[in-house]
PDB file of C-alpha atoms (C1' of nucleotides) in Angstrom:
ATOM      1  CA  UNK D   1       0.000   0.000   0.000  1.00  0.00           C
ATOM      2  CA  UNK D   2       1.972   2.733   1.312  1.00  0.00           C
ATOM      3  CA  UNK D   3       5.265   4.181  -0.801  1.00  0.00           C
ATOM      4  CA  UNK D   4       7.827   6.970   0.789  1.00  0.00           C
ATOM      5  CA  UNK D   5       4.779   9.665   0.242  1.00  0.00           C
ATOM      6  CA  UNK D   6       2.817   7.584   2.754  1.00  0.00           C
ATOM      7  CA  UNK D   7       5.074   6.690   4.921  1.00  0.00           C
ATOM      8  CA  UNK D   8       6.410   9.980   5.564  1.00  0.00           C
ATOM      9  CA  UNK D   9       2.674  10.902   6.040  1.00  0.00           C
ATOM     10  CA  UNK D  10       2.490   8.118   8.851  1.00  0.00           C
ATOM     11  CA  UNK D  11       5.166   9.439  10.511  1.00  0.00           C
ATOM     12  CA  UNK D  12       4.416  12.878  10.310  1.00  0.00           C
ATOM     13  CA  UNK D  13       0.588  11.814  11.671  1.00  0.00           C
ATOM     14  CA  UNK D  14       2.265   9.625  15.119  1.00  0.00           C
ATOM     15  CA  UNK D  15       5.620  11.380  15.745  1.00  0.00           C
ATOM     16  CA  UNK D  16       4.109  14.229  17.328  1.00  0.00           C
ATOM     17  CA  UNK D  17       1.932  12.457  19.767  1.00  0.00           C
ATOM     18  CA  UNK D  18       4.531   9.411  21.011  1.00  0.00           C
ATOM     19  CA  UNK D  19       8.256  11.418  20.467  1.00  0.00           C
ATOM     20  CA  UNK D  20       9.737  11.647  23.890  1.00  0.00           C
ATOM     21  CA  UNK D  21       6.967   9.452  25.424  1.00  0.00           C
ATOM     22  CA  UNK D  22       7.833   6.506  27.888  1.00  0.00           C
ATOM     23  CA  UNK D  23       6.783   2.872  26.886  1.00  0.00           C
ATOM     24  CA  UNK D  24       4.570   1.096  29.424  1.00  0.00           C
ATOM     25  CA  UNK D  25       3.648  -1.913  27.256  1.00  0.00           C
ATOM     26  CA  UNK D  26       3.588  -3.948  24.368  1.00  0.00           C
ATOM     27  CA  UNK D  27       0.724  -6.366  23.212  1.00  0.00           C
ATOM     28  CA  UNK D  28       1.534  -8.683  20.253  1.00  0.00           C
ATOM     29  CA  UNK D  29      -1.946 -10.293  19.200  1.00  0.00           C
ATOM     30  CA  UNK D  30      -0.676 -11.721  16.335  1.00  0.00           C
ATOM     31  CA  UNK D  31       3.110 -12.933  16.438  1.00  0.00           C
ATOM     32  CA  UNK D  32       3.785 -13.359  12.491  1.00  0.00           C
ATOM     33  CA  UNK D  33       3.901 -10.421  10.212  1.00  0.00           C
ATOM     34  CA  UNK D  34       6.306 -10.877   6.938  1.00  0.00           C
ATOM     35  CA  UNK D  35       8.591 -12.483   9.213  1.00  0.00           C
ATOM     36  CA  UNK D  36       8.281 -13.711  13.273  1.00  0.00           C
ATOM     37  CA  UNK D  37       8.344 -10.716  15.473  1.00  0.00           C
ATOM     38  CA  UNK D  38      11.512 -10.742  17.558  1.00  0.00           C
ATOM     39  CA  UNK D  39      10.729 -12.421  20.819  1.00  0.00           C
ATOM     40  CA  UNK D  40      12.977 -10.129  22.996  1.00  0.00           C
ATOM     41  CA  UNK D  41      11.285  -6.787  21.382  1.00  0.00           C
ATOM     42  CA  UNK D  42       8.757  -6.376  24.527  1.00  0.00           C
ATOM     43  CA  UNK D  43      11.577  -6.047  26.970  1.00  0.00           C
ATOM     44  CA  UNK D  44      14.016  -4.305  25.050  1.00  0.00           C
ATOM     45  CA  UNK D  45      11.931  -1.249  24.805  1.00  0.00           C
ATOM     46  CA  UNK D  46      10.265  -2.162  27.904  1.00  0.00           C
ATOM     47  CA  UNK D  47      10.192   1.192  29.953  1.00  0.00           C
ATOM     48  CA  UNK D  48      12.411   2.956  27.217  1.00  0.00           C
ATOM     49  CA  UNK D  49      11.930   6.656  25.887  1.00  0.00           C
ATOM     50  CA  UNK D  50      11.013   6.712  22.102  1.00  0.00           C
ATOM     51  CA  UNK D  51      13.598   9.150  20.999  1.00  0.00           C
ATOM     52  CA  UNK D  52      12.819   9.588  17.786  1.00  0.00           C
ATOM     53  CA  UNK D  53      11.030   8.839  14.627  1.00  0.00           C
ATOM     54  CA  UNK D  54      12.826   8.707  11.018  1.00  0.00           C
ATOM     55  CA  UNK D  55      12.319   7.480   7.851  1.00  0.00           C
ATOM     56  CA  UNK D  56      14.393   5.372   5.080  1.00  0.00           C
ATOM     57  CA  UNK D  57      13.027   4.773   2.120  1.00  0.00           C
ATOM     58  CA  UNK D  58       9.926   2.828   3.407  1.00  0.00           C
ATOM     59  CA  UNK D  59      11.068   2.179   6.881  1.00  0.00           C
ATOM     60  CA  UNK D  60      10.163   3.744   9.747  1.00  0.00           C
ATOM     61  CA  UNK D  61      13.415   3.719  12.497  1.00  0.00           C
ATOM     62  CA  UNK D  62      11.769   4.332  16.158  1.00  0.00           C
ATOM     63  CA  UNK D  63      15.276   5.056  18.232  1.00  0.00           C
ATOM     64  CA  UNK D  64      15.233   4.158  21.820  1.00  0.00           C
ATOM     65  CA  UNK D  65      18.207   4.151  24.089  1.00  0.00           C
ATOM     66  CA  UNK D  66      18.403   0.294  23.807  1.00  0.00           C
ATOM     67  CA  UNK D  67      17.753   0.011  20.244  1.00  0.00           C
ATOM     68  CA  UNK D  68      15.965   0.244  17.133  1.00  0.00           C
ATOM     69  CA  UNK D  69      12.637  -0.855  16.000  1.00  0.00           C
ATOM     70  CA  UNK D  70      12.618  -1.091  12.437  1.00  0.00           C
ATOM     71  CA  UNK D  71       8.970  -0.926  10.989  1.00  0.00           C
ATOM     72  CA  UNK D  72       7.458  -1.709   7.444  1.00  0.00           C
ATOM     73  CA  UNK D  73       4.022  -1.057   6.233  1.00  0.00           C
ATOM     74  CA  UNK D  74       4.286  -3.601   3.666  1.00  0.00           C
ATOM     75  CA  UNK D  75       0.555  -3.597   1.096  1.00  0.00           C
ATOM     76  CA  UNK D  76      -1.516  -3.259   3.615  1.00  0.00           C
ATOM     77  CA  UNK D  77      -0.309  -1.634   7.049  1.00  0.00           C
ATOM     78  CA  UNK D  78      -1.050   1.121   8.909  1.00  0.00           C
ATOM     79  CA  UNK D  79      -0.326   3.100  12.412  1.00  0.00           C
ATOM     80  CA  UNK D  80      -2.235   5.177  14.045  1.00  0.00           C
ATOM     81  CA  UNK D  81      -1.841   6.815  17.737  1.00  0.00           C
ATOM     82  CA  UNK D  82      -5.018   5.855  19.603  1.00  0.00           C
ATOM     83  CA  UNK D  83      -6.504   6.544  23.468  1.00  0.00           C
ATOM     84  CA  UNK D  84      -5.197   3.700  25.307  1.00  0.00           C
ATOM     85  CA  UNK D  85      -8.670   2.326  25.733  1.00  0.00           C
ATOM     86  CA  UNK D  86      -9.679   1.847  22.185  1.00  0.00           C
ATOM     87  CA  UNK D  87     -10.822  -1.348  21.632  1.00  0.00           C
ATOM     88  CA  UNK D  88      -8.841  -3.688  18.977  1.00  0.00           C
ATOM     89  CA  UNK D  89      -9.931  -4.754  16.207  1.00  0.00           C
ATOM     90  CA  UNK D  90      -9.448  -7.456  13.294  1.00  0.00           C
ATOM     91  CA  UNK D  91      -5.513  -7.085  11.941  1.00  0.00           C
ATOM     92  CA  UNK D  92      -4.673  -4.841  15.106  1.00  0.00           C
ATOM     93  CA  UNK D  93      -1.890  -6.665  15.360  1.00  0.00           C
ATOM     94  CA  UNK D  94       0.529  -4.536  18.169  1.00  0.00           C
ATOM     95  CA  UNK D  95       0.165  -2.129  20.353  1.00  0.00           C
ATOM     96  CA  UNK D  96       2.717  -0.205  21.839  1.00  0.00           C
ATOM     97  CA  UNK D  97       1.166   1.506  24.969  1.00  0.00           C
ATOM     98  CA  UNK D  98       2.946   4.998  26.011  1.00  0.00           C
ATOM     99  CA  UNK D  99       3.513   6.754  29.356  1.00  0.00           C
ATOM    100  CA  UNK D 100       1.044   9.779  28.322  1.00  0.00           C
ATOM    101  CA  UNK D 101      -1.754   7.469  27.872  1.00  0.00           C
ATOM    102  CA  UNK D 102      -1.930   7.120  24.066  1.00  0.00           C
ATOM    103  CA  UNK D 103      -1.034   3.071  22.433  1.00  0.00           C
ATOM    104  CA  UNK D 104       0.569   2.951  18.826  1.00  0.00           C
ATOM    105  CA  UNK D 105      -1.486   0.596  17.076  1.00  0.00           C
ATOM    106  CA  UNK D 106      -0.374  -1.501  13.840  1.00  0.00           C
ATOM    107  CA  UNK D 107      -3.381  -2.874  11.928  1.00  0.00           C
ATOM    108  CA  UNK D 108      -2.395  -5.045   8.770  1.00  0.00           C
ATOM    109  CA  UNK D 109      -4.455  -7.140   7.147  1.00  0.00           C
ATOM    110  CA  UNK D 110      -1.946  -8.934   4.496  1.00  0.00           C
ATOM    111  CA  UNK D 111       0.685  -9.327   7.189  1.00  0.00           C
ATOM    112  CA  UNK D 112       3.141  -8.185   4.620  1.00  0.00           C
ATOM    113  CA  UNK D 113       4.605  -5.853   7.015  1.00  0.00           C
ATOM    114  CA  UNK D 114       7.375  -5.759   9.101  1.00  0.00           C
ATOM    115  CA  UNK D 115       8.381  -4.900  13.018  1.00  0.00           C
ATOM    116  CA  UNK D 116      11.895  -6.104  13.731  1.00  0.00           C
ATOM    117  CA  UNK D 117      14.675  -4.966  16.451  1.00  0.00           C
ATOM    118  CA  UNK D 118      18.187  -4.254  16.470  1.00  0.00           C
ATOM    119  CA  UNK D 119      20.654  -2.998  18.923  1.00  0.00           C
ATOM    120  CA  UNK D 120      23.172  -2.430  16.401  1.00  0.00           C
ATOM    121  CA  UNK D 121      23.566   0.855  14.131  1.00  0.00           C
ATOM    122  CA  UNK D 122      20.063  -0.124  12.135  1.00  0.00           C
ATOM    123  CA  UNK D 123      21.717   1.371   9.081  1.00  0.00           C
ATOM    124  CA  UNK D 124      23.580  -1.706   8.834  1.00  0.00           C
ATOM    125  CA  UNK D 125      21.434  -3.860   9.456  1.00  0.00           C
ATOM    126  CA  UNK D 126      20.743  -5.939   6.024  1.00  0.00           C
ATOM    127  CA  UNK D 127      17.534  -4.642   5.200  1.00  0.00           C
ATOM    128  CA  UNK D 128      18.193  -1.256   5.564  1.00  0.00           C
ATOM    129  CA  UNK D 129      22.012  -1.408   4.099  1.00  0.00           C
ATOM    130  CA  UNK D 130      21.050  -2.192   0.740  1.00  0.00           C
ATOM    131  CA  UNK D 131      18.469   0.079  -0.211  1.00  0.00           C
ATOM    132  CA  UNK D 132      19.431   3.022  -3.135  1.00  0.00           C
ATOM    133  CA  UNK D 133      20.024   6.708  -2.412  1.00  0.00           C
ATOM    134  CA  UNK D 134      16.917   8.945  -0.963  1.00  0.00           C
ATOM    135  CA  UNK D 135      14.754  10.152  -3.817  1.00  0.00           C
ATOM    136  CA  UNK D 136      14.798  13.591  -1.940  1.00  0.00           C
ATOM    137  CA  UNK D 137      18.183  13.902  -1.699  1.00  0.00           C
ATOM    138  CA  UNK D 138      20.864  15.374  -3.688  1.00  0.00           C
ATOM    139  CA  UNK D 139      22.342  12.049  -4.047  1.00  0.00           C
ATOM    140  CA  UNK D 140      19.594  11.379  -6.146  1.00  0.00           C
ATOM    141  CA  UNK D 141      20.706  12.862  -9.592  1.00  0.00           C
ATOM    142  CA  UNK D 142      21.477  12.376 -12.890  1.00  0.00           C
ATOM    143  CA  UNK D 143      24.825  11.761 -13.157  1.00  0.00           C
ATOM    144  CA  UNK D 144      23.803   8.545 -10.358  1.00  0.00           C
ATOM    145  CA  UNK D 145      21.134   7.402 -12.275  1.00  0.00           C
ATOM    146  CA  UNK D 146      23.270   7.351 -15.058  1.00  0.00           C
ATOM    147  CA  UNK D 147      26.178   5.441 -13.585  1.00  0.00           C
ATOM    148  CA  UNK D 148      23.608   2.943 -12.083  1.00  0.00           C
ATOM    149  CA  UNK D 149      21.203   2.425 -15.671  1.00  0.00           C
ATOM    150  CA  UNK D 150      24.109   2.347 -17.840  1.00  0.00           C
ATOM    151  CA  UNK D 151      24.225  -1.333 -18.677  1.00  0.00           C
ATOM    152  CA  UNK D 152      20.573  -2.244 -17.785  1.00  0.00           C
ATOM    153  CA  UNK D 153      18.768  -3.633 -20.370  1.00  0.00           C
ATOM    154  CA  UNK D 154      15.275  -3.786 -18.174  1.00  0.00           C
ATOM    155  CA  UNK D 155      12.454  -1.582 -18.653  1.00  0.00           C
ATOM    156  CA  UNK D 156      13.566   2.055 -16.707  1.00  0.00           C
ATOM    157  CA  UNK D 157      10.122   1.339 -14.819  1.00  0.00           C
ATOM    158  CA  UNK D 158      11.112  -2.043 -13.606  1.00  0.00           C
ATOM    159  CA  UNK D 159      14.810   0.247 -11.941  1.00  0.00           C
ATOM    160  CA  UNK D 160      12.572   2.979 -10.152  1.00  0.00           C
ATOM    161  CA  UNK D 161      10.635   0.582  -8.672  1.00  0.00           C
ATOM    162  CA  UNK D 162      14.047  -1.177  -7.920  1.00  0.00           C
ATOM    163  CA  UNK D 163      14.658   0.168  -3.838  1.00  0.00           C
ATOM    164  CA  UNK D 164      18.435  -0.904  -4.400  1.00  0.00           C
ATOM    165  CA  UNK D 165      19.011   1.444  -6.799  1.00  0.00           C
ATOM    166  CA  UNK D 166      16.446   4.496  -5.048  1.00  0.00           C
ATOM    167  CA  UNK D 167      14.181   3.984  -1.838  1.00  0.00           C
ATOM    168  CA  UNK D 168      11.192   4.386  -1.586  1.00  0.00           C
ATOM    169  CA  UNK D 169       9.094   4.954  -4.893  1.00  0.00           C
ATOM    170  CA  UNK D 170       6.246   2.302  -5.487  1.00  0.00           C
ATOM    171  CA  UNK D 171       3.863   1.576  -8.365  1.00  0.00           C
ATOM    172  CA  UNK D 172       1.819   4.811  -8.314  1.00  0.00           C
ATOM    173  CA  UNK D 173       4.711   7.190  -7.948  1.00  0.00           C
ATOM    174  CA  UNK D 174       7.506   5.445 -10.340  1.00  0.00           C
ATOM    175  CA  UNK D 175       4.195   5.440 -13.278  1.00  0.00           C
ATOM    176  CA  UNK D 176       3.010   9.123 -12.628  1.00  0.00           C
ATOM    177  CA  UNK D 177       7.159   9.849 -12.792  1.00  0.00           C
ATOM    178  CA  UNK D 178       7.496   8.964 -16.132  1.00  0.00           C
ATOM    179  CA  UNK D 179       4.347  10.268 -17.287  1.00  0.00           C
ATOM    180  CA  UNK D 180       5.431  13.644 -16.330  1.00  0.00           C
ATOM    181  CA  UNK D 181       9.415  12.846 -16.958  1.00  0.00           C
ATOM    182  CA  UNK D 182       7.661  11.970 -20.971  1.00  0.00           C
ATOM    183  CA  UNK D 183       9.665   8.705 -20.885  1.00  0.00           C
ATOM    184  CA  UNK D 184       8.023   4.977 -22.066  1.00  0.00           C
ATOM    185  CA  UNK D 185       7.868   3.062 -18.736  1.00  0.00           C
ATOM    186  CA  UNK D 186       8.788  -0.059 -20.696  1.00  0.00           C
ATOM    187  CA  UNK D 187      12.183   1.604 -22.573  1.00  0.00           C
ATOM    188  CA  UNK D 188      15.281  -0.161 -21.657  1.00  0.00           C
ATOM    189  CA  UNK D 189      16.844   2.015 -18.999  1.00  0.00           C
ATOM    190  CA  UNK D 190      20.695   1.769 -20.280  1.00  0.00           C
ATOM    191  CA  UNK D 191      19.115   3.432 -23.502  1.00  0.00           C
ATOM    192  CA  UNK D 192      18.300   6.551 -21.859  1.00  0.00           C
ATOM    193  CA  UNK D 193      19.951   9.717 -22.450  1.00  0.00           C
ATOM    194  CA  UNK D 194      21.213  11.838 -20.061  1.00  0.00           C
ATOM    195  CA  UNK D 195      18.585  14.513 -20.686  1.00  0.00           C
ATOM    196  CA  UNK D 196      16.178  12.654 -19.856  1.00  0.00           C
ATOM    197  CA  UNK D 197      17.361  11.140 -16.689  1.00  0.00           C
ATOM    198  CA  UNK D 198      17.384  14.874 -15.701  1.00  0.00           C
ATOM    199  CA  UNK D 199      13.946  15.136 -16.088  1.00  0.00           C
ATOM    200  CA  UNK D 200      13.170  11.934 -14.942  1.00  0.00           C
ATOM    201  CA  UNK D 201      15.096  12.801 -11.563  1.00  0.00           C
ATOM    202  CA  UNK D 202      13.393  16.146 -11.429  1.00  0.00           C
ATOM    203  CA  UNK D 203       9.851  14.433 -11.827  1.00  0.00           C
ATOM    204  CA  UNK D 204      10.344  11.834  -9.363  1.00  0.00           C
ATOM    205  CA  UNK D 205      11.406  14.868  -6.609  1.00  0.00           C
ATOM    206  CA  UNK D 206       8.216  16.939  -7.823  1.00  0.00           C
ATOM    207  CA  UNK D 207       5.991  13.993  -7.413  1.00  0.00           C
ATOM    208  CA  UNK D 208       6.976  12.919  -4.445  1.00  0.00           C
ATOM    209  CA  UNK D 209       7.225  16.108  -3.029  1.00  0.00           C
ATOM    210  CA  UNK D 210       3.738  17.072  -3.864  1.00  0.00           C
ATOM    211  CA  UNK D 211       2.125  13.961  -2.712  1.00  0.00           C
ATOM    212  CA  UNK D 212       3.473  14.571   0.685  1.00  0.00           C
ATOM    213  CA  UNK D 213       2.017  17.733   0.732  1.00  0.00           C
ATOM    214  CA  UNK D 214      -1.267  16.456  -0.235  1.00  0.00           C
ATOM    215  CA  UNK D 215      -0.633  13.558   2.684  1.00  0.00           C
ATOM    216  CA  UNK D 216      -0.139  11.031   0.405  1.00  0.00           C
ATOM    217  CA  UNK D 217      -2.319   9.252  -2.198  1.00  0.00           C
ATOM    218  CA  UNK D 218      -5.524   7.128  -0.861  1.00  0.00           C
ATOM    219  CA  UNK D 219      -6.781   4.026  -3.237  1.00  0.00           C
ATOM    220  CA  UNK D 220      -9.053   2.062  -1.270  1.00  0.00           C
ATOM    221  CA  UNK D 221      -7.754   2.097   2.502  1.00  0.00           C
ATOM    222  CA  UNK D 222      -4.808   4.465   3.240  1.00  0.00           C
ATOM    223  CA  UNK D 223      -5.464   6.790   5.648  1.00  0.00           C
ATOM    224  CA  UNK D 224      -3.836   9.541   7.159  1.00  0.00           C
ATOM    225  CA  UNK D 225      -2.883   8.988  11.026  1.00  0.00           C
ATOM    226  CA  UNK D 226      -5.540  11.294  11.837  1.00  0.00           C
ATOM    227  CA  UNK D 227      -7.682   9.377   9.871  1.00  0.00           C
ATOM    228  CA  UNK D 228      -7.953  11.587   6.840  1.00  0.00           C
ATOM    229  CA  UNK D 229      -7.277   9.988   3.165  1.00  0.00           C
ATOM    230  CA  UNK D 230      -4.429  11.189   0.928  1.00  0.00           C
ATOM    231  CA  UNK D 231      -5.455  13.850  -1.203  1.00  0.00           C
ATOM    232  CA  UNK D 232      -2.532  13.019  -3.804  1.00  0.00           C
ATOM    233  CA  UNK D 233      -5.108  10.783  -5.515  1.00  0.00           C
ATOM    234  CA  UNK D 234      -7.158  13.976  -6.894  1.00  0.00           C
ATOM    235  CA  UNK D 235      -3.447  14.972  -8.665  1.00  0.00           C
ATOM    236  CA  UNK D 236      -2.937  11.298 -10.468  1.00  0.00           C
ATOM    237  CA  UNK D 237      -2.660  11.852 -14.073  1.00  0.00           C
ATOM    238  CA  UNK D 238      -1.942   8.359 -15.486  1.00  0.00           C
ATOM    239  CA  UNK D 239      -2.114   6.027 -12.470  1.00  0.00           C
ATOM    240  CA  UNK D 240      -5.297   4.254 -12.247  1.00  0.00           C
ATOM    241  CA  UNK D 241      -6.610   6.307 -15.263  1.00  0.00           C
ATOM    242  CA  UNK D 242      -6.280   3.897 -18.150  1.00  0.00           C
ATOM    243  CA  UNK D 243      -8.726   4.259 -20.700  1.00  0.00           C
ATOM    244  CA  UNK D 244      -9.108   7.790 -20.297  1.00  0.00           C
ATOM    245  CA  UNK D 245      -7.635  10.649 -22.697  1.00  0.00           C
ATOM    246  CA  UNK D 246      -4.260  11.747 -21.501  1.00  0.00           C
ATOM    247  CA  UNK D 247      -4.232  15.038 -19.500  1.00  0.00           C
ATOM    248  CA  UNK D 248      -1.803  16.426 -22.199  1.00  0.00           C
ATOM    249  CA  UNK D 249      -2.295  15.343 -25.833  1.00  0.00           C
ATOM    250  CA  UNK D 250      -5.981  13.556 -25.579  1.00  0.00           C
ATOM    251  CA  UNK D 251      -5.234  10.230 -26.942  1.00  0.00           C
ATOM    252  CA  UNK D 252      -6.594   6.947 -24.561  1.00  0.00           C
ATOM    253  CA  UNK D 253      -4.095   6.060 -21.999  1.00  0.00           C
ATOM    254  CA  UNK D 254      -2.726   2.701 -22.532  1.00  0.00           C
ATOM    255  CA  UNK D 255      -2.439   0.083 -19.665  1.00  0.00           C
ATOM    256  CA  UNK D 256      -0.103  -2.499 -19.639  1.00  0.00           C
ATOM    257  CA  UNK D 257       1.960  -4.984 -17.236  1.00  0.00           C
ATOM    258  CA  UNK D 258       5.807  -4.421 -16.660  1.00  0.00           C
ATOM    259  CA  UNK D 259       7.395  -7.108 -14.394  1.00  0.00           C
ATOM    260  CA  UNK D 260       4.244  -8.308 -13.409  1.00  0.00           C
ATOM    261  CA  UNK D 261       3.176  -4.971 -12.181  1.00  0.00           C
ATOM    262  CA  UNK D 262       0.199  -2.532 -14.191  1.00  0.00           C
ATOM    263  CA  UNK D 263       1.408  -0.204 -15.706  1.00  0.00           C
ATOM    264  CA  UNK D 264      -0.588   3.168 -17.636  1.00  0.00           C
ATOM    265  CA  UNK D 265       1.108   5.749 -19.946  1.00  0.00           C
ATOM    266  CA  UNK D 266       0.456   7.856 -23.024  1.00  0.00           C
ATOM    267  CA  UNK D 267       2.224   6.625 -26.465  1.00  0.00           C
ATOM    268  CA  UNK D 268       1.758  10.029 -27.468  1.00  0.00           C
ATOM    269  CA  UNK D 269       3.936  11.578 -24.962  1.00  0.00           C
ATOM    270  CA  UNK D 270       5.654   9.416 -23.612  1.00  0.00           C
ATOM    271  CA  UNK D 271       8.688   7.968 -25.501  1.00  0.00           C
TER     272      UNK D 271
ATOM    273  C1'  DA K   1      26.041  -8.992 -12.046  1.00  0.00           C
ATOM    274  C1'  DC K   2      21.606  -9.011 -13.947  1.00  0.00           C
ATOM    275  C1'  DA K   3      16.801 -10.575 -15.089  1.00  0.00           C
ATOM    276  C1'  DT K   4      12.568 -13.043 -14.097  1.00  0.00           C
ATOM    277  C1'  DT K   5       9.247 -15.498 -11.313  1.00  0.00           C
ATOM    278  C1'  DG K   6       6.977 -17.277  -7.300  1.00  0.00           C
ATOM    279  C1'  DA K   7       5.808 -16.654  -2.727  1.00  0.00           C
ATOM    280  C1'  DC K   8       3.766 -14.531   1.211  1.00  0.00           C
ATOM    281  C1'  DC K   9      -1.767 -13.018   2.800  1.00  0.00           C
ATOM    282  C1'  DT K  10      -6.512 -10.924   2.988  1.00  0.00           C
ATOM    283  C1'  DG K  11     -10.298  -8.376   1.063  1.00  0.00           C
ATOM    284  C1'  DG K  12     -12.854  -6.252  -2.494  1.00  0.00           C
ATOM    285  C1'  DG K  13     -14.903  -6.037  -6.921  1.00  0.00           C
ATOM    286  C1'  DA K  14     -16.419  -8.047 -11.366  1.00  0.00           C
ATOM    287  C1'  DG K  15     -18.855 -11.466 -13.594  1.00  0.00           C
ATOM    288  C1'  DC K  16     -21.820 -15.347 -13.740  1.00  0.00           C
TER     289       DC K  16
ATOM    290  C1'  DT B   1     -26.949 -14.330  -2.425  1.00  0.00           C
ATOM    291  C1'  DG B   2     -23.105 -16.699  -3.327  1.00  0.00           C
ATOM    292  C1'  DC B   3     -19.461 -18.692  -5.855  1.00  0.00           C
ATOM    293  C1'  DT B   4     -15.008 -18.155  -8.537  1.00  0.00           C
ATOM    294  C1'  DC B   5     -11.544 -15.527 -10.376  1.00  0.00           C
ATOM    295  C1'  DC B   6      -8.586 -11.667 -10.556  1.00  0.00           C
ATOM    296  C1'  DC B   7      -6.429  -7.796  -8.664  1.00  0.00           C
ATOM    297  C1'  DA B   8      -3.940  -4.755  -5.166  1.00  0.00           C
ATOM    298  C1'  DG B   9       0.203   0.583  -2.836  1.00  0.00           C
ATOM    299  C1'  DG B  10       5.984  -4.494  -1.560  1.00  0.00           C
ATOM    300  C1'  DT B  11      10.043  -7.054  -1.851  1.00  0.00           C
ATOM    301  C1'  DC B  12      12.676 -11.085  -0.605  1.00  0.00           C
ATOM    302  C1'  DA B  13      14.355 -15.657  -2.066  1.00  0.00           C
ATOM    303  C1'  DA B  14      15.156 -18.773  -5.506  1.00  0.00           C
ATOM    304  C1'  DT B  15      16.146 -19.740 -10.200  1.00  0.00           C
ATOM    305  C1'  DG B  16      17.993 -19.044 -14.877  1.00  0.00           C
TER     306       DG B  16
END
DNA sequence: ACATTGACCTGGGAGC
DNA sequence: TGCTCCCAGGTCAATG
């Protein structure tokens, strides 16, 4: 479900409520997400301050003197900051109850998620070491795209949505990207000049950029942590909008499936 | 090193 | 109403 747009969002939405706050519990209803949930996560942040909230790529880091809890939203999940006496529900799988009387809540219905722990630097831990450069970054540029896409021979979409290469940008944002960049989704990435990696690079900041302001993009069950939906889905211009007449030229947008993945752009404009 | 595919899971919508 | 089939915002592991 959620890409960087919505996971910045998220954190946005709790970090306010549960930064500096003092954890009194933790309730795992259901002890499986993508993979098991650490066993020794309860007591390691057991009566520990939440320091602070950041983001990479998709992750959310939660910093606590003993640790880091390393959170992914995977399709599906979502966090909200609750009164402590809200009643769970279906998929409400943890709750992380706070000294100032509000519980962090994860709700997932896939289970594609993640919530592991580390007491090591969490940058190295393997999930986090490998992913790309930060799309809103100035590492994110050209020149890197260029050195990275050289010899690739698959489809440029099929490398943005690639998190080795850059974090963070999912389906929706990597095919709105290119429809604004003017580049075919399905062009072999080595193949693309320089040029256009510059606008490609400038798109992908715009994008996401916007879509954060907007609090990201709502399909069927985002939500904003304050319950809101993303208003980024009122600003989609090929995304979901196959069949229609492109927003620039007029002719029917074209859907299609790249890596197993749906795909819409213009043929018109995008080349 | 790179490319492709299957796997993980539930829920919602389309079509019959 | 209910069944079956297909699809979904991610990404790791296994295979070629």
């Amino acid at each position: 479900m959620p890409e960087l747009p919505e996971v910045e969002t998220t954190r946005l939405g709790i970090a306010p409520h549960i930064e500096g706050a003092t954890v009194t519990r933790t309730i795992i209803r259901y002890p499986t997400l993508r993979w098991p949930i650490p066993k020794q996560l309860k007591s390691a942040i057991q009566d520990q301050a939440l320091q602070r909230i950041t983001r990479r790529g998709k992750y959310l880091l939660f910093d606590f003197a003993s640790g880091t809890l390393i959170l992914h939203l995977g399709m599906s999940g979502r966090l909200r900051v609750l009164e402590a006496d809200c009643v769970a529900e279906k998929h409400d799988h943890v709750d992380i109850h706070f000294s100032n009387q509000r519980i962090l809540r994860y709700t997932d219905p896939r289970r594609f998620g993640a919530l592991l722990f580390t007491k090591e630097n969490p940058y190295q831990h393997p999930l986090i070491a490998s992913i790309g450069v930060e799309p809103l970054t100035d590492a994110f540029n050209a020149e890197y795209l260029l050195s990275n896409l050289k010899h690739r021979k698959s489809a440029i979409k099929t490398c943005l949505l690639d998190g080795r290469i850059v974090a963070g940008v999912g389906n929706i944002y990597a095919t709105e990207s290119l429809f604004i960049a003017g580049i075919d989704p399905r062009k072999a990435a080595g193949k693309i000049p320089e040029k256009k990696l510059m606008r490609l690079v400038e798109a992908v900041k715009m994008v996401l950029t916007n879509a954060i302001k907007s609090g990201g993009t709502t399909l069927k069950d985002f939500l904003q942590a304050n319950g809101k939906p993303g208003y980024f889905s009122l600003e989609l211009k090929a995304y979901g909008n196959a069949g229609d007449p492109c927003p620039q030229c007029k002719k029917i947008l074209i859907s299609a499936r790249i890596n197993g993945r749906a795909t819409v752009f213009c043929k018109q404009c995008q080349t």
